[in-house]
Each structure stands twice: as structure tokens, then as C-alpha cells.
Amino acid sequence: MTFLTPRMPSPQRDIHVYPTPHALLEAAARHLLDHARQAIDARDSFTLALAGGSTPKGLYAMLADPPLRSQLDWTKVRFFWGDERHVPPDHAESNYRMAHEALLRHLPLAGAQVHRVPSELPDAQTAADQYEAVLREQFDLSEPDVPRFDLILLGMGPDGHTASLFPGTRAVHETSRLVTAPWVETLQASRITFTPVLLNHARHVTFLICGQAKADTLHSVLEGPFQPDAVPAQIVGPRDGALTWFVDREAGGALTFLEP
Ligand code: 6PG
């Protein structure tokens, strides 16, 4: 089921609700492969920013399976991360490690296609600044130009965070940096994250959201007042791009525009 939700002026948003997480991930995999093929046809390249979390991980595992894995020329894909924990790449909590184990190690990739966050650096903001420089280099841009990703994948936590834009952090309102390193009080840890500047310059941004624990938050995000400090996922709205929500029925359980 797809719904166009009239609300605050925002980019083309559409919301797809699926009966199960598996159905959601199958549809999201097709969506990603379609956008990848379109980008490669148009520009001979597909720039993809991965998300962390268990829902995105399920998508990566599905893409790594032979039926889907053989449906794309992966040599044309450049992989990035929309956020990373401030840990080394081999750490159990590393988003890079998660994606490498679930997907990347199964693909015929050259090292130059994979651009992880240098999260092993002692200072998180230095890692963010270096990553920002890598992004501009990879997109052949100089300041103040902003890279335009073909697709950025995002999850959302029960607190409404997305990437590593957490409630009450200044990063939610960043207007110049592309990548920053907020201290997250609730985690007692630094994170490295794309800022809204980068997120909202993408051609496509796609949320992957499963589980009843997110139902009330998703209702606030999609149907509540605009208050991104409380629910940072609301800050995402590509100015000249498409915003797509892949939601399972549990996470969509509090949305009033869904038929019962
Ligand atoms: C991270 C992620 C984070 C994640 C959400 C959803 O580094 O943790 O980038 O934003 O996408 O927390 O995670 P789940 O899908 O596991 O709920």
C-alpha cells in the first residue's frame, strides 16, 4: 500500500506499508536495485550511503543472496556510511563491520569502491572532518558545494533519531558542515554522522522502519507538529529529491491514514 501524505510542504514523500518485515525488505531491495540501475544508466555510477541498525542489516543480507546479488553491476557502486560509531572498523558496534559482513564481502568490489568513516581516529570531529573531505573528493567538489548522493538509506530509532542525529543535539540543526561528530548524552558516546545539509541534498532518501516500538514515534514524525529536536527524523526532507518510507504494519500501527 502506498500513501501520499499531505502535510507540511515537503519533497515528494511516499509511504509504503508492508505486512511483515520480510515483505518490507524485499520491496526495499527492489527499490534500491531500481535506483542503482537508473543511476548507472544515467551516470555510470551509483553513490549509496548505508545505515546501521538491524533493519538495514536485513536488507544488506537480502542483497547479498545470489538471486538479487546477480542483478546489479556492483563494480559501479560506491559505498559510504551515513553514520558511524566512534569505534575501530573491526569493533562489534561498527556499522562498517556490520555492512562488510552482511553484504560487502559477498560482492566483487575493488577497495576503491568502499569509503568507510575513519572512526578509529582518537578525535571524533577530526574523523568527521576527514570524512567530509573524502566525500568532496569522491564527488569531485570543493567547498561550499554539497555532494548529491543517488540514495541514502536511513533507519529510525524509537526515540526518533536517524543516522546519528539524536534528540536535543545541535547536529540536528547543522547548516554548514556535511559531516559532524555529536556527543550523544544518552549513549555516553560520540558518533559521526551526515548532517541535514548532506541528507537533504540527495536524489533519494529511503527510511526502513520496522517494529511496534516505533509506532508512536512514526506517528509523531509523519502526523505530528514539526519538532525535529524531539524527533530528528523530521529534519529529513530532500529539497530536490524523493523521500520514501518503507514501514512494516507494526511500525505503522499508529498512523491514522492507514485503513484499520
Ligand atoms: C546506527 C544507525 C541508526 C539506526 C536506527 C534504527 O548507527 O545505529 O544508523 O540510525 O538506523 O537506530 O536501527 P534498527 O533498525 O536496528 O531499529
PDB file of N, CA and C in Angstrom, residues 138-190:
ATOM      1  N   GLN A 138      35.505  12.519  -3.525  1.00  0.00           N
ATOM      2  CA  GLN A 138      34.833  11.477  -4.294  1.00  0.00           C
ATOM      3  C   GLN A 138      33.810  12.039  -5.274  1.00  0.00           C
ATOM      4  N   PHE A 139      33.212  13.189  -4.905  1.00  0.00           N
ATOM      5  CA  PHE A 139      32.225  13.805  -5.807  1.00  0.00           C
ATOM      6  C   PHE A 139      32.860  14.913  -6.642  1.00  0.00           C
ATOM      7  N   ASP A 140      34.176  15.015  -6.541  1.00  0.00           N
ATOM      8  CA  ASP A 140      34.925  15.997  -7.340  1.00  0.00           C
ATOM      9  C   ASP A 140      34.382  17.409  -7.131  1.00  0.00           C
ATOM     10  N   LEU A 141      34.199  17.756  -5.841  1.00  0.00           N
ATOM     11  CA  LEU A 141      33.638  19.066  -5.490  1.00  0.00           C
ATOM     12  C   LEU A 141      34.587  19.800  -4.560  1.00  0.00           C
ATOM     13  N   SER A 142      34.437  21.121  -4.490  1.00  0.00           N
ATOM     14  CA  SER A 142      35.158  21.875  -3.455  1.00  0.00           C
ATOM     15  C   SER A 142      34.128  22.680  -2.665  1.00  0.00           C
ATOM     16  N   GLU A 143      34.558  23.127  -1.473  1.00  0.00           N
ATOM     17  CA  GLU A 143      33.622  23.908  -0.641  1.00  0.00           C
ATOM     18  C   GLU A 143      33.094  25.085  -1.439  1.00  0.00           C
ATOM     19  N   PRO A 144      31.889  25.534  -1.317  1.00  0.00           N
ATOM     20  CA  PRO A 144      30.871  25.031  -0.386  1.00  0.00           C
ATOM     21  C   PRO A 144      29.922  24.018  -1.053  1.00  0.00           C
ATOM     22  N   ASP A 145      30.308  23.500  -2.233  1.00  0.00           N
ATOM     23  CA  ASP A 145      29.389  22.590  -2.941  1.00  0.00           C
ATOM     24  C   ASP A 145      29.110  21.346  -2.104  1.00  0.00           C
ATOM     25  N   VAL A 146      27.910  20.821  -2.264  1.00  0.00           N
ATOM     26  CA  VAL A 146      27.439  19.688  -1.463  1.00  0.00           C
ATOM     27  C   VAL A 146      27.272  18.452  -2.338  1.00  0.00           C
ATOM     28  N   PRO A 147      27.883  17.341  -1.976  1.00  0.00           N
ATOM     29  CA  PRO A 147      27.682  16.093  -2.743  1.00  0.00           C
ATOM     30  C   PRO A 147      26.206  15.696  -2.791  1.00  0.00           C
ATOM     31  N   ARG A 148      25.818  15.147  -3.952  1.00  0.00           N
ATOM     32  CA  ARG A 148      24.417  14.718  -4.124  1.00  0.00           C
ATOM     33  C   ARG A 148      24.406  13.201  -4.296  1.00  0.00           C
ATOM     34  N   PHE A 149      24.062  12.520  -3.214  1.00  0.00           N
ATOM     35  CA  PHE A 149      24.026  11.051  -3.248  1.00  0.00           C
ATOM     36  C   PHE A 149      22.854  10.552  -4.089  1.00  0.00           C
ATOM     37  N   ASP A 150      23.070   9.468  -4.786  1.00  0.00           N
ATOM     38  CA  ASP A 150      21.949   8.863  -5.516  1.00  0.00           C
ATOM     39  C   ASP A 150      20.925   8.295  -4.526  1.00  0.00           C
ATOM     40  N   LEU A 151      21.413   7.643  -3.483  1.00  0.00           N
ATOM     41  CA  LEU A 151      20.490   7.079  -2.496  1.00  0.00           C
ATOM     42  C   LEU A 151      21.152   7.066  -1.117  1.00  0.00           C
ATOM     43  N   ILE A 152      20.413   7.554  -0.133  1.00  0.00           N
ATOM     44  CA  ILE A 152      20.847   7.465   1.262  1.00  0.00           C
ATOM     45  C   ILE A 152      19.821   6.623   2.018  1.00  0.00           C
ATOM     46  N   LEU A 153      20.283   5.540   2.612  1.00  0.00           N
ATOM     47  CA  LEU A 153      19.406   4.689   3.425  1.00  0.00           C
ATOM     48  C   LEU A 153      19.442   5.187   4.863  1.00  0.00           C
ATOM     49  N   LEU A 154      18.274   5.167   5.505  1.00  0.00           N
ATOM     50  CA  LEU A 154      18.186   5.589   6.906  1.00  0.00           C
ATOM     51  C   LEU A 154      17.310   4.626   7.688  1.00  0.00           C
ATOM     52  N   GLY A 155      17.677   4.401   8.937  1.00  0.00           N
ATOM     53  CA  GLY A 155      16.765   3.751   9.875  1.00  0.00           C
ATOM     54  C   GLY A 155      16.224   4.834  10.793  1.00  0.00           C
ATOM     55  N   MET A 156      15.419   4.428  11.757  1.00  0.00           N
ATOM     56  CA  MET A 156      14.927   5.370  12.766  1.00  0.00           C
ATOM     57  C   MET A 156      14.810   4.635  14.101  1.00  0.00           C
ATOM     58  N   GLY A 157      15.337   5.232  15.138  1.00  0.00           N
ATOM     59  CA  GLY A 157      15.193   4.609  16.449  1.00  0.00           C
ATOM     60  C   GLY A 157      13.857   4.939  17.084  1.00  0.00           C
ATOM     61  N   PRO A 158      13.491   4.229  18.152  1.00  0.00           N
ATOM     62  CA  PRO A 158      12.232   4.523  18.867  1.00  0.00           C
ATOM     63  C   PRO A 158      12.182   5.958  19.424  1.00  0.00           C
ATOM     64  N   ASP A 159      13.366   6.571  19.578  1.00  0.00           N
ATOM     65  CA  ASP A 159      13.415   7.968  20.069  1.00  0.00           C
ATOM     66  C   ASP A 159      13.350   8.970  18.912  1.00  0.00           C
ATOM     67  N   GLY A 160      13.197   8.459  17.693  1.00  0.00           N
ATOM     68  CA  GLY A 160      13.088   9.362  16.552  1.00  0.00           C
ATOM     69  C   GLY A 160      14.422   9.772  15.956  1.00  0.00           C
ATOM     70  N   HIS A 161      15.522   9.215  16.476  1.00  0.00           N
ATOM     71  CA  HIS A 161      16.817   9.545  15.842  1.00  0.00           C
ATOM     72  C   HIS A 161      16.919   8.872  14.499  1.00  0.00           C
ATOM     73  N   THR A 162      17.706   9.490  13.631  1.00  0.00           N
ATOM     74  CA  THR A 162      18.023   8.871  12.347  1.00  0.00           C
ATOM     75  C   THR A 162      19.468   9.185  12.009  1.00  0.00           C
ATOM     76  N   ALA A 163      20.124   8.307  11.289  1.00  0.00           N
ATOM     77  CA  ALA A 163      21.583   8.355  11.194  1.00  0.00           C
ATOM     78  C   ALA A 163      22.073   8.457  12.636  1.00  0.00           C
ATOM     79  N   SER A 164      22.930   9.452  12.940  1.00  0.00           N
ATOM     80  CA  SER A 164      23.229   9.679  14.352  1.00  0.00           C
ATOM     81  C   SER A 164      22.829  11.092  14.749  1.00  0.00           C
ATOM     82  N   LEU A 165      21.669  11.493  14.242  1.00  0.00           N
ATOM     83  CA  LEU A 165      21.054  12.773  14.640  1.00  0.00           C
ATOM     84  C   LEU A 165      20.076  12.442  15.765  1.00  0.00           C
ATOM     85  N   PHE A 166      20.499  12.704  16.988  1.00  0.00           N
ATOM     86  CA  PHE A 166      19.731  12.317  18.169  1.00  0.00           C
ATOM     87  C   PHE A 166      18.982  13.503  18.754  1.00  0.00           C
ATOM     88  N   PRO A 167      17.865  13.234  19.430  1.00  0.00           N
ATOM     89  CA  PRO A 167      17.091  14.325  20.030  1.00  0.00           C
ATOM     90  C   PRO A 167      17.960  15.236  20.898  1.00  0.00           C
ATOM     91  N   GLY A 168      17.734  16.542  20.753  1.00  0.00           N
ATOM     92  CA  GLY A 168      18.408  17.512  21.615  1.00  0.00           C
ATOM     93  C   GLY A 168      19.846  17.791  21.259  1.00  0.00           C
ATOM     94  N   THR A 169      20.345  17.250  20.155  1.00  0.00           N
ATOM     95  CA  THR A 169      21.732  17.534  19.768  1.00  0.00           C
ATOM     96  C   THR A 169      21.760  18.624  18.689  1.00  0.00           C
ATOM     97  N   ARG A 170      22.841  19.430  18.736  1.00  0.00           N
ATOM     98  CA  ARG A 170      22.972  20.546  17.786  1.00  0.00           C
ATOM     99  C   ARG A 170      23.067  20.053  16.343  1.00  0.00           C
ATOM    100  N   ALA A 171      23.549  18.821  16.186  1.00  0.00           N
ATOM    101  CA  ALA A 171      23.748  18.291  14.821  1.00  0.00           C
ATOM    102  C   ALA A 171      22.443  18.314  14.031  1.00  0.00           C
ATOM    103  N   VAL A 172      21.321  18.230  14.728  1.00  0.00           N
ATOM    104  CA  VAL A 172      20.016  18.224  14.041  1.00  0.00           C
ATOM    105  C   VAL A 172      19.815  19.516  13.246  1.00  0.00           C
ATOM    106  N   HIS A 173      20.442  20.600  13.710  1.00  0.00           N
ATOM    107  CA  HIS A 173      20.241  21.919  13.075  1.00  0.00           C
ATOM    108  C   HIS A 173      21.495  22.411  12.365  1.00  0.00           C
ATOM    109  N   GLU A 174      22.436  21.529  12.111  1.00  0.00           N
ATOM    110  CA  GLU A 174      23.676  21.922  11.421  1.00  0.00           C
ATOM    111  C   GLU A 174      23.335  22.470  10.031  1.00  0.00           C
ATOM    112  N   THR A 175      23.949  23.608   9.706  1.00  0.00           N
ATOM    113  CA  THR A 175      23.597  24.221   8.403  1.00  0.00           C
ATOM    114  C   THR A 175      24.809  24.398   7.479  1.00  0.00           C
ATOM    115  N   SER A 176      26.014  24.023   7.960  1.00  0.00           N
ATOM    116  CA  SER A 176      27.151  24.202   7.041  1.00  0.00           C
ATOM    117  C   SER A 176      27.967  22.916   6.882  1.00  0.00           C
ATOM    118  N   ARG A 177      28.279  22.246   7.984  1.00  0.00           N
ATOM    119  CA  ARG A 177      29.062  21.012   7.830  1.00  0.00           C
ATOM    120  C   ARG A 177      28.252  19.939   7.100  1.00  0.00           C
ATOM    121  N   LEU A 178      28.980  19.056   6.395  1.00  0.00           N
ATOM    122  CA  LEU A 178      28.339  17.904   5.767  1.00  0.00           C
ATOM    123  C   LEU A 178      28.330  16.719   6.728  1.00  0.00           C
ATOM    124  N   VAL A 179      29.376  16.642   7.542  1.00  0.00           N
ATOM    125  CA  VAL A 179      29.549  15.532   8.483  1.00  0.00           C
ATOM    126  C   VAL A 179      29.986  16.131   9.821  1.00  0.00           C
ATOM    127  N   THR A 180      29.412  15.637  10.894  1.00  0.00           N
ATOM    128  CA  THR A 180      29.789  16.162  12.203  1.00  0.00           C
ATOM    129  C   THR A 180      29.816  15.040  13.233  1.00  0.00           C
ATOM    130  N   ALA A 181      30.306  15.369  14.431  1.00  0.00           N
ATOM    131  CA  ALA A 181      30.522  14.323  15.442  1.00  0.00           C
ATOM    132  C   ALA A 181      29.888  14.725  16.769  1.00  0.00           C
ATOM    133  N   PRO A 182      28.583  14.518  16.913  1.00  0.00           N
ATOM    134  CA  PRO A 182      27.909  14.885  18.159  1.00  0.00           C
ATOM    135  C   PRO A 182      28.270  13.972  19.323  1.00  0.00           C
ATOM    136  N   TRP A 183      28.347  14.547  20.510  1.00  0.00           N
ATOM    137  CA  TRP A 183      28.370  13.734  21.728  1.00  0.00           C
ATOM    138  C   TRP A 183      26.928  13.392  22.060  1.00  0.00           C
ATOM    139  N   VAL A 184      26.634  12.113  22.220  1.00  0.00           N
ATOM    140  CA  VAL A 184      25.248  11.693  22.483  1.00  0.00           C
ATOM    141  C   VAL A 184      25.141  11.293  23.950  1.00  0.00           C
ATOM    142  N   GLU A 185      24.517  12.184  24.721  1.00  0.00           N
ATOM    143  CA  GLU A 185      24.453  12.002  26.187  1.00  0.00           C
ATOM    144  C   GLU A 185      23.822  10.658  26.544  1.00  0.00           C
ATOM    145  N   THR A 186      22.762  10.310  25.863  1.00  0.00           N
ATOM    146  CA  THR A 186      22.050   9.061  26.209  1.00  0.00           C
ATOM    147  C   THR A 186      22.914   7.825  25.950  1.00  0.00           C
ATOM    148  N   LEU A 187      23.855   7.961  25.039  1.00  0.00           N
ATOM    149  CA  LEU A 187      24.747   6.830  24.736  1.00  0.00           C
ATOM    150  C   LEU A 187      26.076   6.939  25.470  1.00  0.00           C
ATOM    151  N   GLN A 188      26.301   8.155  26.031  1.00  0.00           N
ATOM    152  CA  GLN A 188      27.613   8.436  26.608  1.00  0.00           C
ATOM    153  C   GLN A 188      28.722   8.098  25.606  1.00  0.00           C
ATOM    154  N   ALA A 189      28.502   8.553  24.372  1.00  0.00           N
ATOM    155  CA  ALA A 189      29.467   8.253  23.312  1.00  0.00           C
ATOM    156  C   ALA A 189      29.347   9.286  22.207  1.00  0.00           C
ATOM    157  N   SER A 190      30.448   9.441  21.468  1.00  0.00           N
ATOM    158  CA  SER A 190      30.410  10.284  20.262  1.00  0.00           C
ATOM    159  C   SER A 190      29.964   9.421  19.090  1.00  0.00           C
TER     160      SER A 190
END
